[in-house]
PDB file of C-alpha atoms and ligand atoms in Angstrom:
ATOM      1  CA  MET F   1     -15.327 -21.607  32.827  1.00 80.00           C
ATOM      2  CA  PRO F   2     -12.088 -19.714  33.587  1.00 94.00           C
ATOM      3  CA  VAL F   3      -9.487 -21.464  35.710  1.00 97.00           C
ATOM      4  CA  TYR F   4      -7.109 -19.381  37.812  1.00 98.00           C
ATOM      5  CA  ASP F   5      -3.908 -20.273  39.624  1.00 98.00           C
ATOM      6  CA  ALA F   6      -3.792 -18.455  42.985  1.00 98.00           C
ATOM      7  CA  THR F   7      -0.382 -19.879  43.873  1.00 98.00           C
ATOM      8  CA  LEU F   8       2.821 -17.869  44.332  1.00 98.00           C
ATOM      9  CA  VAL F   9       5.812 -19.110  42.354  1.00 97.00           C
ATOM     10  CA  LEU F  10       8.455 -20.685  44.632  1.00 97.00           C
ATOM     11  CA  ARG F  11      11.822 -19.189  43.826  1.00 96.00           C
ATOM     12  CA  GLU F  12      15.006 -17.996  45.498  1.00 95.00           C
ATOM     13  CA  GLY F  13      14.649 -14.407  46.708  1.00 95.00           C
ATOM     14  CA  MET F  14      10.862 -14.683  47.125  1.00 97.00           C
ATOM     15  CA  LEU F  15       9.022 -13.001  49.996  1.00 97.00           C
ATOM     16  CA  ILE F  16       9.482 -14.804  53.330  1.00 97.00           C
ATOM     17  CA  TYR F  17       7.781 -14.183  56.692  1.00 97.00           C
ATOM     18  CA  PRO F  18      10.345 -12.617  59.086  1.00 97.00           C
ATOM     19  CA  GLY F  19      12.347 -15.351  60.821  1.00 97.00           C
ATOM     20  CA  ASP F  20      11.244 -18.132  58.445  1.00 97.00           C
ATOM     21  CA  PRO F  21      13.867 -19.977  56.397  1.00 97.00           C
ATOM     22  CA  ALA F  22      14.467 -18.792  52.844  1.00 96.00           C
ATOM     23  CA  PHE F  23      13.601 -21.004  49.876  1.00 97.00           C
ATOM     24  CA  ARG F  24      16.654 -22.765  48.480  1.00 97.00           C
ATOM     25  CA  MET F  25      17.177 -25.132  45.585  1.00 97.00           C
ATOM     26  CA  GLU F  26      20.526 -26.525  44.503  1.00 97.00           C
ATOM     27  CA  SER F  27      21.490 -28.928  41.798  1.00 97.00           C
ATOM     28  CA  LEU F  28      22.601 -32.401  42.907  1.00 98.00           C
ATOM     29  CA  LEU F  29      22.723 -34.017  39.484  1.00 98.00           C
ATOM     30  CA  SER F  30      23.121 -32.103  36.272  1.00 98.00           C
ATOM     31  CA  ARG F  31      22.938 -33.164  32.621  1.00 98.00           C
ATOM     32  CA  LYS F  32      25.304 -30.307  31.806  1.00 97.00           C
ATOM     33  CA  LYS F  33      27.901 -31.822  34.141  1.00 97.00           C
ATOM     34  CA  GLY F  34      27.544 -35.274  32.608  1.00 98.00           C
ATOM     35  CA  ASP F  35      24.993 -36.826  34.982  1.00 98.00           C
ATOM     36  CA  SER F  36      22.224 -38.917  33.432  1.00 98.00           C
ATOM     37  CA  CYS F  37      19.483 -36.541  34.617  1.00 98.00           C
ATOM     38  CA  ASN F  38      18.793 -33.267  36.403  1.00 98.00           C
ATOM     39  CA  LEU F  39      17.872 -33.513  40.082  1.00 98.00           C
ATOM     40  CA  ALA F  40      17.717 -30.821  42.765  1.00 98.00           C
ATOM     41  CA  LEU F  41      17.722 -30.584  46.545  1.00 98.00           C
ATOM     42  CA  MET F  42      15.127 -28.191  47.901  1.00 97.00           C
ATOM     43  CA  SER F  43      14.903 -26.546  51.310  1.00 97.00           C
ATOM     44  CA  ILE F  44      11.550 -25.059  52.370  1.00 97.00           C
ATOM     45  CA  GLY F  45       9.757 -23.919  55.509  1.00 97.00           C
ATOM     46  CA  THR F  46       6.305 -25.367  56.197  1.00 98.00           C
ATOM     47  CA  HIS F  47       4.804 -21.842  55.826  1.00 98.00           C
ATOM     48  CA  LEU F  48       6.482 -20.893  52.564  1.00 98.00           C
ATOM     49  CA  GLY F  49       4.650 -18.912  49.890  1.00 98.00           C
ATOM     50  CA  THR F  50       1.035 -19.917  49.351  1.00 98.00           C
ATOM     51  CA  HIS F  51       0.421 -22.345  52.211  1.00 98.00           C
ATOM     52  CA  VAL F  52      -2.045 -23.950  54.608  1.00 98.00           C
ATOM     53  CA  ASP F  53      -1.812 -23.607  58.405  1.00 98.00           C
ATOM     54  CA  ALA F  54      -2.922 -26.883  59.991  1.00 98.00           C
ATOM     55  CA  PRO F  55      -4.496 -26.690  63.496  1.00 97.00           C
ATOM     56  CA  ALA F  56      -1.212 -28.130  64.883  1.00 97.00           C
ATOM     57  CA  HIS F  57       0.462 -24.810  63.998  1.00 97.00           C
ATOM     58  CA  TYR F  58      -0.948 -23.320  67.241  1.00 97.00           C
ATOM     59  CA  VAL F  59      -3.050 -26.002  68.943  1.00 96.00           C
ATOM     60  CA  ASP F  60      -1.334 -28.723  70.989  1.00 96.00           C
ATOM     61  CA  GLY F  61      -2.608 -32.075  69.726  1.00 96.00           C
ATOM     62  CA  GLY F  62      -4.352 -30.377  66.778  1.00 96.00           C
ATOM     63  CA  ALA F  63      -4.608 -31.997  63.342  1.00 97.00           C
ATOM     64  CA  THR F  64      -1.453 -31.973  61.271  1.00 98.00           C
ATOM     65  CA  VAL F  65      -1.497 -31.203  57.578  1.00 98.00           C
ATOM     66  CA  ASP F  66      -1.712 -34.888  56.573  1.00 98.00           C
ATOM     67  CA  GLN F  67      -4.851 -35.233  58.720  1.00 98.00           C
ATOM     68  CA  ILE F  68      -6.868 -32.395  57.175  1.00 97.00           C
ATOM     69  CA  PRO F  69     -10.026 -33.747  55.470  1.00 95.00           C
ATOM     70  CA  LEU F  70     -10.043 -33.146  51.710  1.00 95.00           C
ATOM     71  CA  GLU F  71     -13.679 -31.930  51.867  1.00 95.00           C
ATOM     72  CA  ALA F  72     -12.515 -28.866  53.829  1.00 94.00           C
ATOM     73  CA  LEU F  73      -9.929 -28.057  51.178  1.00 97.00           C
ATOM     74  CA  MET F  74     -12.106 -28.451  48.089  1.00 97.00           C
ATOM     75  CA  GLY F  75     -15.539 -27.271  47.054  1.00 97.00           C
ATOM     76  CA  HIS F  76     -17.755 -24.206  46.731  1.00 97.00           C
ATOM     77  CA  GLY F  77     -16.359 -20.947  48.015  1.00 97.00           C
ATOM     78  CA  ILE F  78     -16.251 -17.244  47.368  1.00 97.00           C
ATOM     79  CA  VAL F  79     -13.635 -14.580  46.649  1.00 97.00           C
ATOM     80  CA  LEU F  80     -14.745 -11.582  48.731  1.00 97.00           C
ATOM     81  CA  ASP F  81     -13.782  -8.061  47.688  1.00 96.00           C
ATOM     82  CA  MET F  82     -12.127  -6.401  50.690  1.00 97.00           C
ATOM     83  CA  ARG F  83     -10.112  -3.883  48.698  1.00 97.00           C
ATOM     84  CA  GLY F  84     -10.077  -0.420  50.285  1.00 96.00           C
ATOM     85  CA  LYS F  85     -10.209  -1.787  53.842  1.00 97.00           C
ATOM     86  CA  THR F  86      -7.291  -1.533  56.276  1.00 96.00           C
ATOM     87  CA  ALA F  87      -8.538  -4.506  58.325  1.00 98.00           C
ATOM     88  CA  ILE F  88     -11.237  -7.147  58.026  1.00 98.00           C
ATOM     89  CA  ASP F  89     -13.364  -6.836  61.129  1.00 97.00           C
ATOM     90  CA  ARG F  90     -16.778  -8.223  62.115  1.00 97.00           C
ATOM     91  CA  LYS F  91     -18.524  -5.215  60.576  1.00 96.00           C
ATOM     92  CA  ALA F  92     -16.803  -5.780  57.234  1.00 96.00           C
ATOM     93  CA  LEU F  93     -17.942  -9.407  57.211  1.00 96.00           C
ATOM     94  CA  GLU F  94     -21.503  -8.602  58.289  1.00 93.00           C
ATOM     95  CA  GLY F  95     -21.663  -6.074  55.454  1.00 89.00           C
ATOM     96  CA  SER F  96     -20.438  -8.516  52.804  1.00 91.00           C
ATOM     97  CA  ASP F  97     -22.471 -11.008  50.833  1.00 85.00           C
ATOM     98  CA  LEU F  98     -21.172 -14.270  52.329  1.00 86.00           C
ATOM     99  CA  LYS F  99     -24.326 -16.203  51.496  1.00 81.00           C
ATOM    100  CA  ASP F 100     -23.883 -19.670  53.023  1.00 88.00           C
ATOM    101  CA  GLN F 101     -20.310 -20.073  51.844  1.00 94.00           C
ATOM    102  CA  THR F 102     -17.929 -21.904  54.147  1.00 96.00           C
ATOM    103  CA  ARG F 103     -14.744 -21.353  52.125  1.00 98.00           C
ATOM    104  CA  LEU F 104     -13.787 -17.698  51.986  1.00 98.00           C
ATOM    105  CA  LEU F 105     -10.884 -15.964  50.259  1.00 98.00           C
ATOM    106  CA  PHE F 106     -10.272 -12.305  51.094  1.00 98.00           C
ATOM    107  CA  LYS F 107      -9.052 -10.204  48.197  1.00 98.00           C
ATOM    108  CA  THR F 108      -7.554  -7.070  49.756  1.00 98.00           C
ATOM    109  CA  GLY F 109      -5.118  -4.374  48.673  1.00 97.00           C
ATOM    110  CA  ASN F 110      -2.249  -6.631  49.803  1.00 98.00           C
ATOM    111  CA  GLY F 111      -1.869  -8.437  46.471  1.00 96.00           C
ATOM    112  CA  PRO F 112       0.994  -6.452  44.882  1.00 97.00           C
ATOM    113  CA  LYS F 113       3.002  -6.671  48.145  1.00 97.00           C
ATOM    114  CA  LEU F 114       3.145 -10.468  47.804  1.00 97.00           C
ATOM    115  CA  LEU F 115       5.426 -10.086  44.804  1.00 96.00           C
ATOM    116  CA  LEU F 116       7.933  -7.801  46.538  1.00 96.00           C
ATOM    117  CA  PRO F 117      11.037  -9.373  48.122  1.00 94.00           C
ATOM    118  CA  GLU F 118      10.733  -7.354  51.368  1.00 96.00           C
ATOM    119  CA  PHE F 119       8.182  -8.116  54.047  1.00 98.00           C
ATOM    120  CA  CYS F 120       5.762  -5.284  54.792  1.00 98.00           C
ATOM    121  CA  GLU F 121       4.631  -5.072  58.440  1.00 98.00           C
ATOM    122  CA  GLU F 122       1.501  -3.089  57.544  1.00 97.00           C
ATOM    123  CA  TYR F 123      -0.965  -5.294  55.686  1.00 98.00           C
ATOM    124  CA  VAL F 124      -4.685  -5.910  55.649  1.00 98.00           C
ATOM    125  CA  HIS F 125      -5.434  -8.591  58.250  1.00 98.00           C
ATOM    126  CA  VAL F 126      -8.347 -10.285  60.018  1.00 98.00           C
ATOM    127  CA  THR F 127      -9.265  -8.916  63.466  1.00 98.00           C
ATOM    128  CA  GLU F 128     -10.182 -10.921  66.565  1.00 98.00           C
ATOM    129  CA  ASP F 129     -13.905 -10.117  66.394  1.00 98.00           C
ATOM    130  CA  ALA F 130     -13.939 -11.178  62.735  1.00 98.00           C
ATOM    131  CA  ALA F 131     -12.257 -14.484  63.642  1.00 98.00           C
ATOM    132  CA  GLN F 132     -15.007 -15.066  66.231  1.00 98.00           C
ATOM    133  CA  PHE F 133     -17.639 -14.273  63.577  1.00 97.00           C
ATOM    134  CA  LEU F 134     -16.107 -16.856  61.221  1.00 98.00           C
ATOM    135  CA  VAL F 135     -16.333 -19.495  63.973  1.00 98.00           C
ATOM    136  CA  GLU F 136     -20.000 -18.607  64.623  1.00 96.00           C
ATOM    137  CA  ARG F 137     -20.755 -18.912  60.887  1.00 96.00           C
ATOM    138  CA  GLY F 138     -19.270 -22.406  60.682  1.00 96.00           C
ATOM    139  CA  VAL F 139     -16.636 -21.422  58.131  1.00 97.00           C
ATOM    140  CA  ARG F 140     -14.235 -24.257  57.220  1.00 97.00           C
ATOM    141  CA  LEU F 141     -11.491 -22.473  55.287  1.00 98.00           C
ATOM    142  CA  VAL F 142     -10.368 -18.866  55.207  1.00 98.00           C
ATOM    143  CA  GLY F 143      -7.648 -17.437  52.987  1.00 98.00           C
ATOM    144  CA  ILE F 144      -5.950 -14.072  52.626  1.00 98.00           C
ATOM    145  CA  ASP F 145      -3.533 -12.468  50.189  1.00 98.00           C
ATOM    146  CA  TYR F 146      -0.595 -11.922  52.532  1.00 98.00           C
ATOM    147  CA  LEU F 147       1.763 -14.188  54.479  1.00 98.00           C
ATOM    148  CA  SER F 148      -0.232 -13.880  57.702  1.00 98.00           C
ATOM    149  CA  ILE F 149      -3.941 -13.568  58.389  1.00 98.00           C
ATOM    150  CA  GLU F 150      -3.184 -11.785  61.663  1.00 98.00           C
ATOM    151  CA  ARG F 151      -1.835  -8.302  62.417  1.00 98.00           C
ATOM    152  CA  TYR F 152       1.960  -8.370  62.540  1.00 97.00           C
ATOM    153  CA  GLY F 153       3.264  -8.910  66.081  1.00 96.00           C
ATOM    154  CA  ASN F 154      -0.228  -9.390  67.600  1.00 97.00           C
ATOM    155  CA  PRO F 155       0.576 -10.643  71.147  1.00 97.00           C
ATOM    156  CA  GLY F 156      -0.572 -14.236  71.751  1.00 96.00           C
ATOM    157  CA  ASN F 157      -1.776 -14.652  68.138  1.00 97.00           C
ATOM    158  CA  PRO F 158      -5.474 -14.758  69.113  1.00 98.00           C
ATOM    159  CA  VAL F 159      -6.721 -14.775  65.493  1.00 98.00           C
ATOM    160  CA  HIS F 160      -4.713 -17.876  64.579  1.00 98.00           C
ATOM    161  CA  ARG F 161      -5.689 -19.545  67.875  1.00 98.00           C
ATOM    162  CA  THR F 162      -9.412 -18.809  67.528  1.00 98.00           C
ATOM    163  CA  LEU F 163      -9.572 -20.063  63.940  1.00 98.00           C
ATOM    164  CA  LEU F 164      -7.338 -23.126  64.306  1.00 98.00           C
ATOM    165  CA  LYS F 165      -8.918 -24.207  67.614  1.00 98.00           C
ATOM    166  CA  ALA F 166     -12.278 -24.260  65.825  1.00 97.00           C
ATOM    167  CA  GLY F 167     -10.752 -26.399  63.079  1.00 96.00           C
ATOM    168  CA  ILE F 168     -10.921 -23.608  60.504  1.00 97.00           C
ATOM    169  CA  LEU F 169      -8.093 -23.976  58.012  1.00 97.00           C
ATOM    170  CA  VAL F 170      -6.060 -20.852  57.426  1.00 98.00           C
ATOM    171  CA  VAL F 171      -4.578 -20.300  53.974  1.00 98.00           C
ATOM    172  CA  GLU F 172      -1.997 -17.561  53.612  1.00 98.00           C
ATOM    173  CA  GLY F 173      -0.156 -16.053  50.662  1.00 98.00           C
ATOM    174  CA  VAL F 174      -3.099 -16.619  48.285  1.00 98.00           C
ATOM    175  CA  TYR F 175      -2.445 -14.610  45.114  1.00 98.00           C
ATOM    176  CA  LEU F 176      -5.791 -13.172  44.055  1.00 98.00           C
ATOM    177  CA  GLU F 177      -4.781 -10.179  41.935  1.00 97.00           C
ATOM    178  CA  GLU F 178      -6.000 -11.679  38.662  1.00 96.00           C
ATOM    179  CA  ILE F 179      -9.112 -13.288  40.106  1.00 97.00           C
ATOM    180  CA  PRO F 180     -12.430 -11.416  40.086  1.00 96.00           C
ATOM    181  CA  PRO F 181     -14.503 -11.478  43.292  1.00 96.00           C
ATOM    182  CA  GLY F 182     -17.475 -13.841  43.345  1.00 95.00           C
ATOM    183  CA  PRO F 183     -18.554 -17.434  43.911  1.00 96.00           C
ATOM    184  CA  CYS F 184     -16.112 -20.104  42.776  1.00 97.00           C
ATOM    185  CA  GLU F 185     -14.840 -23.640  43.166  1.00 97.00           C
ATOM    186  CA  ILE F 186     -11.701 -23.859  45.292  1.00 98.00           C
ATOM    187  CA  TYR F 187      -9.102 -26.611  45.093  1.00 98.00           C
ATOM    188  CA  CYS F 188      -6.482 -26.106  47.800  1.00 98.00           C
ATOM    189  CA  LEU F 189      -3.964 -28.935  47.989  1.00 97.00           C
ATOM    190  CA  PRO F 190      -1.157 -28.888  50.580  1.00 98.00           C
ATOM    191  CA  LEU F 191       1.511 -31.581  50.433  1.00 98.00           C
ATOM    192  CA  ARG F 192       0.750 -34.717  52.469  1.00 98.00           C
ATOM    193  CA  ILE F 193       3.593 -34.357  54.980  1.00 98.00           C
ATOM    194  CA  HIS F 194       3.450 -36.587  58.051  1.00 98.00           C
ATOM    195  CA  GLY F 195       3.132 -34.588  61.268  1.00 98.00           C
ATOM    196  CA  ALA F 196       3.623 -31.178  59.638  1.00 98.00           C
ATOM    197  CA  ASP F 197       2.089 -27.981  61.086  1.00 98.00           C
ATOM    198  CA  GLY F 198       1.545 -26.602  57.597  1.00 98.00           C
ATOM    199  CA  SER F 199       2.582 -26.987  53.998  1.00 98.00           C
ATOM    200  CA  PRO F 200       2.943 -25.028  50.797  1.00 98.00           C
ATOM    201  CA  ALA F 201      -0.152 -25.637  48.671  1.00 98.00           C
ATOM    202  CA  ARG F 202      -1.322 -25.303  45.085  1.00 98.00           C
ATOM    203  CA  ILE F 203      -4.553 -23.341  44.896  1.00 98.00           C
ATOM    204  CA  ILE F 204      -6.732 -23.470  41.816  1.00 98.00           C
ATOM    205  CA  ILE F 205      -9.918 -21.438  41.478  1.00 98.00           C
ATOM    206  CA  LYS F 206     -12.662 -22.060  38.937  1.00 98.00           C
ATOM    207  CA  GLN F 207     -15.395 -19.510  38.288  1.00 94.00           C
ATOM    208  CA  ASP F 208     -18.561 -19.667  36.193  1.00 78.00           C
TER     209      ASP F 208
HETATM  210 ZN1   ZN M 301       1.198 -20.008  58.082  1.00 66.29          ZN
END
């Protein structure tokens, strides 16, 4: 059973969503300088790299990342092939073989852009009618291979609001380039940060 890592490497100079803080890591203690060990100070945004949006990202009083149930983050899911599409709309979802899966990862043509240092404003995203469809289907987790699931600059962020209000977890920056489409086991583990609106996560995918 192959095991894949769908997590972006955190490093200085990595792709950042416009306006978000850059990733930084500096040495506080260094063996080379005569300290007894190596130890670093890290500075990260809550939506850095591969990460989970908790409902509190957009919903007042919504669950924070430490309150997300583990069952939503782990279990059966599917990597859906959305390559060749410019957007994921209701029609695209109705035409795909979702089966009864409640954890969906969209593999689009975005993948290579995740590894570039510059943000690209044109990327494959989920539309409002597709977000509504995901709510109707009782989906629990939805992931995409770019830093936002929503069209860049979409006024009012209706896709985030619709999904997060319904308690659907949004996972962004999922690196799916090496992972074939199909059913899988998903393990998506954000850090357990008190009161946080999101967190970088490690995402492991197992396929038969
Ligand atoms: Zn986010």
